[in-house]
Short mmCIF file of C-alpha atoms and ligand atoms in Angstrom, two decimals:
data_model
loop_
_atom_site.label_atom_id
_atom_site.label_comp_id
_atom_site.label_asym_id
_atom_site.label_seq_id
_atom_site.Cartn_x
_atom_site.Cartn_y
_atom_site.Cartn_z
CA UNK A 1 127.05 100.85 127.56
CA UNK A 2 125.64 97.52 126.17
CA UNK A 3 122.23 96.58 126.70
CA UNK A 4 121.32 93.99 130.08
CA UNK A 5 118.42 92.00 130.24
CA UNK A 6 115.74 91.90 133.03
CA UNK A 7 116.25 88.71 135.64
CA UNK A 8 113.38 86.76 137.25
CA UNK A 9 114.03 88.62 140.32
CA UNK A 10 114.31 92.00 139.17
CA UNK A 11 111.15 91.64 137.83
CA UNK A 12 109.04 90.54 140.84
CA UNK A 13 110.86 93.41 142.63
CA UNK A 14 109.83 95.63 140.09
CA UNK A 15 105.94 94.86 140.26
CA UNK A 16 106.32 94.77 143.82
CA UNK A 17 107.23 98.54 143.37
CA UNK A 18 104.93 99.66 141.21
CA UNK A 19 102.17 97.53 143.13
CA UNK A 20 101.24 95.88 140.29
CA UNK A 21 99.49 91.63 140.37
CA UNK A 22 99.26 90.61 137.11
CA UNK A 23 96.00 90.44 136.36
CA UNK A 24 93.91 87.89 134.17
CA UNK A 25 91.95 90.42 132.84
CA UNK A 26 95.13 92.10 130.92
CA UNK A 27 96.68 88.40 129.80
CA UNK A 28 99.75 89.73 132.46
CA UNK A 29 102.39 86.71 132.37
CA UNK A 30 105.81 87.95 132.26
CA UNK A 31 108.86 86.34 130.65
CA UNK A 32 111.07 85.66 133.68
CA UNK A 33 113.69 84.27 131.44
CA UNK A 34 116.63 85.62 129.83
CA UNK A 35 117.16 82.54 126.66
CA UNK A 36 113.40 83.05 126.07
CA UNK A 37 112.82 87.03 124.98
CA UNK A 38 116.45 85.88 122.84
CA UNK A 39 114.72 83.46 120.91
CA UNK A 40 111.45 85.16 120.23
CA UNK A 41 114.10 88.16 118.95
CA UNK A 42 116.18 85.78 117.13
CA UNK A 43 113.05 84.05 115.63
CA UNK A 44 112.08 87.65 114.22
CA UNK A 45 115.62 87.97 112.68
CA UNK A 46 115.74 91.31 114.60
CA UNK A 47 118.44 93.72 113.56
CA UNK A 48 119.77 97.10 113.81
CA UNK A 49 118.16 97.75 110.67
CA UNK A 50 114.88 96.97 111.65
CA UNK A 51 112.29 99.49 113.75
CA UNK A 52 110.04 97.28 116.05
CA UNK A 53 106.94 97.74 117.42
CA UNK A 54 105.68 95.75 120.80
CA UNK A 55 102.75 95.17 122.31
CA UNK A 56 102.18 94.93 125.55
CA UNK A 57 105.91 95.08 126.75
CA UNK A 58 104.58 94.77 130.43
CA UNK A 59 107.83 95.50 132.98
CA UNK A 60 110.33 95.29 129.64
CA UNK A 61 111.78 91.63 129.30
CA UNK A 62 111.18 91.52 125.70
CA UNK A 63 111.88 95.08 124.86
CA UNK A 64 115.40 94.88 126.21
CA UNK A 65 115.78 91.64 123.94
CA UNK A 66 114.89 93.92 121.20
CA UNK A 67 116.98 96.87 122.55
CA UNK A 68 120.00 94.70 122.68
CA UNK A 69 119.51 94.52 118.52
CA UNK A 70 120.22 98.10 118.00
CA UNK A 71 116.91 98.62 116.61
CA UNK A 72 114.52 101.08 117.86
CA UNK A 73 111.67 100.04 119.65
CA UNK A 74 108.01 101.79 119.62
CA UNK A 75 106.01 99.86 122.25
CA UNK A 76 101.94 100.38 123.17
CA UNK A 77 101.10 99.34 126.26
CA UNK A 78 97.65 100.13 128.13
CA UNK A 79 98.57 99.38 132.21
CA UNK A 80 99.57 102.85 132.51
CA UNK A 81 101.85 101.90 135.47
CA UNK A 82 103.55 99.87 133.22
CA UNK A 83 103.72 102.21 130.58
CA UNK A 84 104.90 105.31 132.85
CA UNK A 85 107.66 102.63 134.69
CA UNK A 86 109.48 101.19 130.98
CA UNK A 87 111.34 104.23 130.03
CA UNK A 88 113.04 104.33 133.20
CA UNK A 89 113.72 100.71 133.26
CA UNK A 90 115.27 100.69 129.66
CA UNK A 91 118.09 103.77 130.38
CA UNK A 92 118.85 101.16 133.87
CA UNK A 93 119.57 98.81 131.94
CA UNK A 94 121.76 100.84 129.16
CA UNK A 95 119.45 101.61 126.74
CA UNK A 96 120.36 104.78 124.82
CA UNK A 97 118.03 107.97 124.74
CA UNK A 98 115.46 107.79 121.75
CA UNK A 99 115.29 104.08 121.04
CA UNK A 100 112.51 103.57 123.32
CA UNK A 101 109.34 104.92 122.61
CA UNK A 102 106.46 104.34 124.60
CA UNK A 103 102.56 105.16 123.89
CA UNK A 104 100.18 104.66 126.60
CA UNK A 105 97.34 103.55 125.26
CA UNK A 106 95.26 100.10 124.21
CA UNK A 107 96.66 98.36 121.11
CA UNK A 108 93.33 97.73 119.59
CA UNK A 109 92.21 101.42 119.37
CA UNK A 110 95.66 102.72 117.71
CA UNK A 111 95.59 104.58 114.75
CA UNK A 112 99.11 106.05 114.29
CA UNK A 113 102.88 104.67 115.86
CA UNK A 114 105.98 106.94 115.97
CA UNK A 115 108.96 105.59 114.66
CA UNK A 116 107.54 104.08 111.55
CA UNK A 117 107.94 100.61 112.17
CA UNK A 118 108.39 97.52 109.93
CA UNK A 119 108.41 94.38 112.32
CA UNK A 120 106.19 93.35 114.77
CA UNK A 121 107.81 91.61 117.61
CA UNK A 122 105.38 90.60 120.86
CA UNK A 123 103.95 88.25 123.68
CA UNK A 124 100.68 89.33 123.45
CA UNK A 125 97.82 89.82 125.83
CA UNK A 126 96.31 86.20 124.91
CA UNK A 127 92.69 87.27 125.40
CA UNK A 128 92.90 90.10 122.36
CA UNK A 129 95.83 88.44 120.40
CA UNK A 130 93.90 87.66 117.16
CA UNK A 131 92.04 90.97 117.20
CA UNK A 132 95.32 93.08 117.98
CA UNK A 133 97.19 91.21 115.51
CA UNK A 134 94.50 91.36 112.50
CA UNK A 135 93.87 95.20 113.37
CA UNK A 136 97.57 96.30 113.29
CA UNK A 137 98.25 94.23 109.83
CA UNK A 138 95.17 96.10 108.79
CA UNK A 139 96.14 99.51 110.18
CA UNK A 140 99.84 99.62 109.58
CA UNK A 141 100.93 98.27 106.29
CA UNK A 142 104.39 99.21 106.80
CA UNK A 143 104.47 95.96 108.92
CA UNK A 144 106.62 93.76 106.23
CA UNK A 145 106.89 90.49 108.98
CA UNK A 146 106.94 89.56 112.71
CA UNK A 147 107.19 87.18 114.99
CA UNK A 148 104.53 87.03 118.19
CA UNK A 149 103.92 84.62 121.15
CA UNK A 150 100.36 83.21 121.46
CA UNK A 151 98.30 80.89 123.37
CA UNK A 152 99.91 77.22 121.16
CA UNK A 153 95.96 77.05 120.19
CA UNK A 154 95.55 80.33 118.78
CA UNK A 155 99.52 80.39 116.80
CA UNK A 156 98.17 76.73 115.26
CA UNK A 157 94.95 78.35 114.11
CA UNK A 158 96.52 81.32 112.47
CA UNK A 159 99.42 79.05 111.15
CA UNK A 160 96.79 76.49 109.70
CA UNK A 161 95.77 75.56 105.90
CA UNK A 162 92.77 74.52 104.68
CA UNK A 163 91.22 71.25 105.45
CA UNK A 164 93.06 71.22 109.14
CA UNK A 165 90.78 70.40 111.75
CA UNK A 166 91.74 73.68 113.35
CA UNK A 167 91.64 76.16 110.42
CA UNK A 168 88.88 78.67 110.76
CA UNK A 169 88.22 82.16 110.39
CA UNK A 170 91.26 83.73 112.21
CA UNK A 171 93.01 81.28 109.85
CA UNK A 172 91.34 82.71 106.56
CA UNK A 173 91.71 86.55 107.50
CA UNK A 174 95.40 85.71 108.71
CA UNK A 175 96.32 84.43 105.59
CA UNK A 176 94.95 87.59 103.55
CA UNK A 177 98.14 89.54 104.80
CA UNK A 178 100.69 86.82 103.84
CA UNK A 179 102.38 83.22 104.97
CA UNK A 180 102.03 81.96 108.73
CA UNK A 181 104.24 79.73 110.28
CA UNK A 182 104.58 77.98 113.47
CA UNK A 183 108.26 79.19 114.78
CA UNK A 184 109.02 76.75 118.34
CA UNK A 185 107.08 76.37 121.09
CA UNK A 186 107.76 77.86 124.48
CA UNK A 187 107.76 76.10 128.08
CA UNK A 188 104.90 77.41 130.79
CA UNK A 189 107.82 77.30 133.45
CA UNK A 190 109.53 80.61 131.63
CA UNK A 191 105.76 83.26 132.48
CA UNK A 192 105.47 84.63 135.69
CA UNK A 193 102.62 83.60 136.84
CA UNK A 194 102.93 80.13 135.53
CA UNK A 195 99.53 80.30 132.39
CA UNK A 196 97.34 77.21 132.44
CA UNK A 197 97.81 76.98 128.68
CA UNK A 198 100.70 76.22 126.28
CA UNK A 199 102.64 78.93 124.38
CA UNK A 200 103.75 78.64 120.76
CA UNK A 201 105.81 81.80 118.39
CA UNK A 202 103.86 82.53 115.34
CA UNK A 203 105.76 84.41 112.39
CA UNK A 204 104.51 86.23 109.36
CA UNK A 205 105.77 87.73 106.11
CA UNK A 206 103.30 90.20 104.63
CA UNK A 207 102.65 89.55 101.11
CA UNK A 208 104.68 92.19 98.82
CA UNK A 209 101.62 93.23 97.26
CA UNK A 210 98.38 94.04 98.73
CA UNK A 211 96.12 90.77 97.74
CA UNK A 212 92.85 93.06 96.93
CA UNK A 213 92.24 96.81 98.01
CA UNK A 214 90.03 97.76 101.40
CA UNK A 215 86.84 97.23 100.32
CA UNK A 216 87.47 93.85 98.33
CA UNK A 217 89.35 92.66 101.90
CA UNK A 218 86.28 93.85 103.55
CA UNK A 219 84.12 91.76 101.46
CA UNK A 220 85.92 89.16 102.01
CA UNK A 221 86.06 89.35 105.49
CA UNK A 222 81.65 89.62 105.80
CA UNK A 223 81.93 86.12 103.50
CA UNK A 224 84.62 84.64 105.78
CA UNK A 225 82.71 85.20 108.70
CA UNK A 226 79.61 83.91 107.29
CA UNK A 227 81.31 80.54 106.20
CA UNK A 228 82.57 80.12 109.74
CA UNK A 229 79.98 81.18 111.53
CA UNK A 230 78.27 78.07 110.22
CA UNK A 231 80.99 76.00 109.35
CA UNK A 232 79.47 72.33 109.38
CA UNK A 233 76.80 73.72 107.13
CA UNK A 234 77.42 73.64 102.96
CA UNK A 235 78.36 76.90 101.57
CA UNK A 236 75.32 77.26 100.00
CA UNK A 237 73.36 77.41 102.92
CA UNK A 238 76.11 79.02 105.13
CA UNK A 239 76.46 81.90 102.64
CA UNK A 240 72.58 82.12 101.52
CA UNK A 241 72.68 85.55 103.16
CA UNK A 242 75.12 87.41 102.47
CA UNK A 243 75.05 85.73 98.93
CA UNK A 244 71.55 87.37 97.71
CA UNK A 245 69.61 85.89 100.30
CA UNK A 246 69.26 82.40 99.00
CA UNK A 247 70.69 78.93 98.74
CA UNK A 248 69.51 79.14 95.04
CA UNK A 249 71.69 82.61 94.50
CA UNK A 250 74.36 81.59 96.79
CA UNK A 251 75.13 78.39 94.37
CA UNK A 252 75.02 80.32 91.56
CA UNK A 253 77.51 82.97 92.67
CA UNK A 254 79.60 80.23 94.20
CA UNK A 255 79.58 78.29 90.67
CA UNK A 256 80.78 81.47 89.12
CA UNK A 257 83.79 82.04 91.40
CA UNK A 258 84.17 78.35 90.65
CA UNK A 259 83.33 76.86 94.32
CA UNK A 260 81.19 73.71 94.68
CA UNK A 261 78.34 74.80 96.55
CA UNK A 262 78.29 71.96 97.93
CA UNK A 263 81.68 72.69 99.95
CA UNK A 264 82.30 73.74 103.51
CA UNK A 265 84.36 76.89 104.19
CA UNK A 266 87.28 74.90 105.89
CA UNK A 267 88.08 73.61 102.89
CA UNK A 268 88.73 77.06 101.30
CA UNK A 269 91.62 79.03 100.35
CA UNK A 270 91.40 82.69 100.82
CA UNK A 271 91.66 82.77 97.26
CA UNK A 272 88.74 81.32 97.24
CA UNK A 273 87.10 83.86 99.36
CA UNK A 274 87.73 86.79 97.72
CA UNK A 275 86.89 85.39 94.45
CA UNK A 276 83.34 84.79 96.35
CA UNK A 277 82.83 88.24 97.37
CA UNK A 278 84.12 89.61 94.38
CA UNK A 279 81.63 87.72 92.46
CA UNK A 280 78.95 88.44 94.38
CA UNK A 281 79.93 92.00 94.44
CA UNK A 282 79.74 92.10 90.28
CA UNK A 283 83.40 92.31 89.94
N1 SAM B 1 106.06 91.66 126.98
C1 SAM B 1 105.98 91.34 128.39
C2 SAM B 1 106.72 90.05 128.67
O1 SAM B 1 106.96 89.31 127.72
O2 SAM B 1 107.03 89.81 129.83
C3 SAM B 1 104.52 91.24 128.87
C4 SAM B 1 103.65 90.30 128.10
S1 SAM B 1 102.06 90.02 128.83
C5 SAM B 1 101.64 88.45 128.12
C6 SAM B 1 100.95 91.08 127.92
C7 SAM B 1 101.11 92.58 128.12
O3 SAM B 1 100.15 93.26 127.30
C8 SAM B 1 100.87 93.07 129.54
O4 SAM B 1 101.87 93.99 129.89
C9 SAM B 1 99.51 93.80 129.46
O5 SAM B 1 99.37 94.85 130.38
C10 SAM B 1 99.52 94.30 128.03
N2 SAM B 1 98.20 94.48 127.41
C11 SAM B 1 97.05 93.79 127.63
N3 SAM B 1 96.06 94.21 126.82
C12 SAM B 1 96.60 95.21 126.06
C13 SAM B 1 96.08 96.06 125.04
N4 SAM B 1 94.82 95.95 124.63
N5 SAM B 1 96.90 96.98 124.48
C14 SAM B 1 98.21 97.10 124.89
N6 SAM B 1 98.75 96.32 125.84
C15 SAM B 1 97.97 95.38 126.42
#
């Protein structure tokens, strides 16, 4: 039995029966449309191959985009009603036993996912989506890309380079995994309820080899912040902290990793980070 997607109607009957309002709180706007959840799986170059995680997969649209693939799907979601409802939803709509799996829990706090999965395929919860994203390419390195649907400003922060306006933190930690790009933007009209924001897809390709270990990305995470958290300020003052407690040490560390001091952290790489903290760290 092939695979059928969820229609806009379906779908408000279906919260109607499990009494759920989507809620704020939870970033709840569900894809009412068909051409949409194809696109985001066709964007992620989804195939049978492929074992896909989701979060959030809410009252299924997406997952039975995925489903229709072939590939196994391993989705967290934390609205337990949701959660409980999917697996019955997926074998309405033809999807075969074992190629839904569903844990019940909040994305940020996983540890471990069945089904060892190697794309990453979501609309996330817009409130959490950088944290959720940076702590499953963090948690889960068998993640090799994926493609996820943000809030447009967040997907043009993660996507930027240096010396964009909008590049910042998320940008710089983002980048530590692998490449970002921007992958279409997505019409308000298609979420049920309608958001008051615009939507963009976001894709990644994890680098093939680990950039640093866990403690040099941690490192270079504490300098990223500090940069950021100050980011109109020269890196010599910005970083006097965490670089030895001075302006006078911070310059000198910074001239050893070969950074102006004199620079602002939008203007760095992440190269240029963790060439920072390993300096500083006497590496
Ligand atoms: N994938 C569905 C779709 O496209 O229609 C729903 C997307 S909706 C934007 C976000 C979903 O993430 C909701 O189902 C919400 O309950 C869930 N969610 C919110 N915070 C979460 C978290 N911390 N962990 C897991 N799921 C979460």
């Amino acid at each position: 039995m092939p695979v059928t997607l969820l229609g806009a109607a379906e779908i408000r009957t279906l919260a109607a029966a499990l009494d759920v309002t989507p809620t704020k709180k939870l970033g709840q706007n569900f894809v009412v449309d068909a051409n949409t959840v194809r696109k985001i799986v066709q964007a992620a170059s989804v195939t049978a191959d492929d074992r896909v995680v989701e979060i959030g997969p809410g009252l299924g649209s997406l997952t039975l985009a995925i489903l229709e693939t072939g590939a196994p799907v391993t989705a967290v979601e934390i609205d337990h009603r949701l959660a409980e409802r999917l697996p019955a939803t997926a074998a309405a709509h033809g999807v075969a036993t074992g190629a839904l799996t569903v844990v019940d829990a909040d994305a940020l706090h996983v540890h471990e996912l069945p089904g060892d999965p190697n794309v990453l395929v979501a609309n996330l919860p817009y409130n959490v989506s950088v944290p959720v994203l940076l702590h499953f390419l963090e948690t889960f390195p068998g993640l090799e890309r994926g493609v996820v649907m943000v809030q447009a400003e967040v997907g043009e922060r993660l996507a930027a380079a240096p010396g964009s306006k909008v590049y910042g933190a998320p940008s710089a930690k983002a980048a530590w995994y692998g490449p970002w790009r921007l992958a279409g933007t997505v019409s308000r009209q298609v979420f049920w309820p309608v958001p008051n924001v615009d939507s963009v897809l976001v894709g990644f390709t994890r680098n093939p080899e680990p950039r640093g270990t866990e403690d040099e990305r941690r490192r270079t995470f504490a300098v990223i912040d500090a940069a950021f958290q100050q980011r109109r300020k020269m890196l010599r003052q910005a970083l006097s902290l965490v670089l030895g407690g001075s302006a006078a040490s911070a310059s000198e560390i910074l001239e050893r990793a070969g950074v102006a001091p004199t620079a602002r952290g939008e203007q760095l790489t992440v190269d240029d980070f963790h060439r920072i903290a390993e300096v500083a760290a006497g590496r």
